[in-house]
Short mmCIF file of C-alpha atoms in Angstrom, two decimals:
data_model
loop_
_atom_site.label_atom_id
_atom_site.label_comp_id
_atom_site.label_asym_id
_atom_site.label_seq_id
_atom_site.Cartn_x
_atom_site.Cartn_y
_atom_site.Cartn_z
CA PRO A 1097 19.27 5.82 -4.61
CA THR A 1098 21.53 3.90 -6.93
CA PHE A 1099 22.76 0.39 -6.30
CA LEU A 1100 26.00 -1.15 -7.50
CA GLY A 1101 25.88 -4.55 -9.12
CA GLU A 1102 23.08 -7.02 -9.44
CA HIS A 1103 20.09 -6.83 -7.09
CA ARG A 1104 17.13 -9.07 -7.86
CA THR A 1105 14.93 -7.35 -5.26
CA VAL A 1106 15.25 -3.60 -4.83
CA PRO A 1107 13.71 -1.75 -1.88
CA TYR A 1108 11.97 1.46 -2.86
CA GLU A 1109 10.41 4.41 -1.06
CA SER A 1110 8.26 6.79 -3.04
CA MET A 1111 7.34 9.12 -0.21
CA ARG A 1112 8.32 10.55 3.13
CA GLY A 1113 5.87 11.06 5.94
CA CYS A 1114 2.19 10.16 5.81
CA PRO A 1115 -1.00 12.19 5.39
CA PHE A 1116 -2.78 10.16 8.07
CA THR A 1117 -2.64 10.45 11.85
CA CYS A 1118 -3.27 6.91 13.07
CA LYS A 1119 -2.79 7.02 16.83
CA TYR A 1120 -0.59 3.91 17.00
CA CYS A 1121 1.89 5.12 14.36
CA SER A 1122 5.09 7.14 14.72
CA PHE A 1123 5.07 8.64 11.20
CA PRO A 1124 3.24 11.87 12.19
CA ALA A 1125 5.86 12.64 14.84
CA ALA A 1126 8.91 11.33 12.98
CA SER A 1127 8.15 12.87 9.59
CA PRO A 1128 5.25 15.32 9.81
CA LYS A 1129 5.55 16.70 6.26
CA TRP A 1130 4.14 14.35 3.62
CA ARG A 1131 5.77 14.46 0.20
CA PHE A 1132 5.82 11.93 -2.62
CA LYS A 1133 7.37 11.16 -6.01
CA SER A 1134 5.39 11.36 -9.23
CA ALA A 1135 4.23 8.27 -11.07
CA GLU A 1136 6.60 9.13 -13.90
CA LYS A 1137 9.59 9.29 -11.52
CA ILE A 1138 8.65 5.95 -9.94
CA VAL A 1139 8.37 4.20 -13.30
CA ALA A 1140 11.66 5.68 -14.52
CA ASP A 1141 13.41 4.53 -11.34
CA TRP A 1142 11.97 1.03 -11.55
CA LYS A 1143 12.96 0.64 -15.21
CA ARG A 1144 16.47 1.80 -14.31
CA TYR A 1145 16.72 -0.77 -11.50
CA ALA A 1146 15.57 -3.50 -13.88
CA GLY A 1147 18.03 -2.44 -16.57
CA GLU A 1148 21.09 -1.54 -14.48
CA ASN A 1149 20.68 -3.93 -11.55
CA GLY A 1150 18.72 -6.83 -13.04
CA ALA A 1151 15.89 -6.17 -10.57
CA THR A 1152 13.08 -8.67 -10.96
CA LEU A 1153 11.04 -7.34 -8.03
CA ILE A 1154 10.56 -3.89 -6.52
CA ALA A 1155 9.60 -3.84 -2.85
CA ALA A 1156 7.72 -0.55 -2.39
CA LEU A 1157 8.13 -0.07 1.34
CA ASP A 1158 5.97 3.01 1.84
CA SER A 1159 3.24 2.43 4.39
CA THR A 1160 0.73 3.87 1.93
CA PHE A 1161 2.11 3.36 -1.58
CA THR A 1162 -1.36 3.30 -3.16
CA ILE A 1163 -2.07 6.94 -2.30
CA PRO A 1164 -2.68 9.60 -3.45
CA PRO A 1165 -5.45 8.31 -5.74
CA ALA A 1166 -4.43 10.44 -8.74
CA ARG A 1167 -0.89 9.06 -8.60
CA LEU A 1168 -2.20 5.50 -8.30
CA ARG A 1169 -4.40 6.00 -11.37
CA ARG A 1170 -1.37 7.29 -13.30
CA LEU A 1171 0.76 4.37 -12.10
CA MET A 1172 -1.90 1.97 -13.34
CA ASP A 1173 -1.55 3.61 -16.77
CA LEU A 1174 2.26 3.50 -16.82
CA LEU A 1175 3.33 0.34 -14.99
CA PRO A 1176 1.98 -2.32 -17.40
CA GLU A 1177 4.40 -1.12 -20.10
CA ALA A 1178 7.29 -1.03 -17.63
CA GLY A 1179 6.82 -4.72 -16.87
CA VAL A 1180 8.64 -4.60 -13.52
CA PRO A 1181 7.07 -6.88 -10.87
CA TRP A 1182 6.39 -5.18 -7.54
CA TYR A 1183 4.59 -5.39 -4.24
CA SER A 1184 3.65 -2.72 -1.74
CA TYR A 1185 1.76 -1.69 1.34
CA SER A 1186 -1.74 -0.31 0.88
CA ARG A 1187 -4.63 1.11 2.79
CA ALA A 1188 -7.77 -0.99 2.54
CA ASN A 1189 -10.01 1.86 1.41
CA THR A 1190 -7.83 2.35 -1.67
CA ILE A 1191 -8.91 -1.06 -2.97
CA ASN A 1192 -12.38 -0.04 -4.08
CA SER A 1193 -13.24 -1.73 -7.37
CA LYS A 1194 -12.80 -4.89 -9.44
CA GLU A 1195 -11.31 -2.68 -12.14
CA LEU A 1196 -8.55 -1.49 -9.80
CA VAL A 1197 -7.72 -5.10 -8.86
CA ARG A 1198 -7.56 -5.96 -12.58
CA GLN A 1199 -5.27 -2.95 -13.14
CA LEU A 1200 -3.02 -3.99 -10.25
CA GLU A 1201 -2.67 -7.44 -11.76
CA ALA A 1202 -1.92 -5.95 -15.21
CA SER A 1203 0.68 -3.61 -13.68
CA ALA A 1204 2.81 -6.59 -12.53
CA CYS A 1205 1.80 -6.11 -8.89
CA ARG A 1206 2.51 -9.38 -7.12
CA GLY A 1207 0.96 -8.54 -3.79
CA LEU A 1208 -0.23 -6.05 -1.21
CA ALA A 1209 0.28 -5.83 2.53
CA ILE A 1210 -2.78 -4.19 4.02
CA GLY A 1211 -3.01 -2.81 7.52
CA PHE A 1212 -6.61 -3.70 8.30
CA GLU A 1213 -5.85 -3.27 12.04
CA SER A 1214 -9.44 -4.16 13.04
CA MET A 1215 -12.80 -5.11 11.60
CA ASN A 1216 -14.65 -3.10 14.25
CA ASP A 1217 -15.71 0.49 13.55
CA LYS A 1218 -15.44 1.58 17.20
CA THR A 1219 -11.84 0.36 17.38
CA LEU A 1220 -10.93 1.85 14.00
CA LEU A 1221 -12.36 5.19 15.13
CA ALA A 1222 -10.33 5.04 18.36
CA MET A 1223 -7.23 4.41 16.22
CA ASP A 1224 -8.11 7.40 14.00
CA LYS A 1225 -7.52 5.00 11.10
CA LYS A 1226 -9.84 6.87 8.69
CA VAL A 1227 -11.13 3.60 7.27
CA THR A 1228 -14.26 1.63 8.11
CA ALA A 1229 -14.82 -2.04 8.77
CA ASP A 1230 -16.97 -2.15 5.61
CA GLU A 1231 -14.10 -0.72 3.56
CA ASN A 1232 -11.78 -3.35 5.05
CA ARG A 1233 -14.23 -6.11 4.14
CA ARG A 1234 -14.72 -4.70 0.64
CA ALA A 1235 -10.95 -4.75 0.03
CA TYR A 1236 -10.75 -8.33 1.29
CA ASP A 1237 -13.67 -9.40 -0.92
CA LEU A 1238 -12.26 -7.67 -4.01
CA LEU A 1239 -8.79 -9.19 -3.55
CA ASN A 1240 -10.01 -12.66 -2.60
CA GLY A 1241 -9.53 -14.87 -5.64
CA SER A 1242 -7.28 -12.38 -7.45
CA LYS A 1243 -3.74 -13.21 -8.57
CA LEU A 1244 -2.34 -10.92 -5.87
CA LEU A 1245 -0.80 -12.24 -2.68
CA VAL A 1246 -2.41 -10.39 0.21
CA ASN A 1247 -0.99 -10.07 3.71
CA GLY A 1248 -3.22 -8.50 6.32
CA SER A 1249 -2.08 -6.91 9.57
CA PHE A 1250 -4.20 -6.58 12.70
CA ILE A 1251 -3.75 -4.96 16.08
CA VAL A 1252 -5.25 -7.04 18.88
CA GLY A 1253 -6.02 -5.49 22.26
CA TYR A 1254 -5.93 -1.86 21.18
CA PRO A 1255 -6.65 0.37 24.20
CA GLY A 1256 -10.41 0.39 24.76
CA GLU A 1257 -11.05 -2.66 22.57
CA THR A 1258 -13.30 -5.13 24.35
CA PRO A 1259 -13.49 -8.88 23.71
CA ASP A 1260 -16.81 -8.25 21.95
CA ASP A 1261 -15.17 -5.63 19.71
CA TYR A 1262 -12.40 -8.08 18.89
CA GLU A 1263 -14.98 -10.72 17.89
CA ASP A 1264 -15.73 -8.62 14.81
CA THR A 1265 -12.13 -9.04 13.75
#
């Protein structure tokens, strides 16, 4: 979309739908076909918002902005030159290396909101989250001490979750 006038923070969606089928989420029913913009389109849009609207922050509101992996790798190549600060939502298993965290920082990423949901594999499996507790912990460990602001989300009392399961979280 285009915006008239000055907008310091611009909301942005780079995809519709979601490739995942988490049981607590409405995306599979509401928008069953997943489609997404290219890295080149995203960067062009963000530069336009910075130039035409004075945007100093892009709020990427997709629930899974950091997928697919090939697009994320391309974004990490293109975004440093664009110089437009941004934040987004991410899956924990996408954050898988110190190099990626360094690239996120270099790309002007200011923060990530990660839906960890649980730190218990049984609960994550019941949710059909397609992420493990170890992958959640790895993402936390990699981001801890970085320049990125990290917000984590958790679901407490998921059907079938016991108090002992919750203790892991």
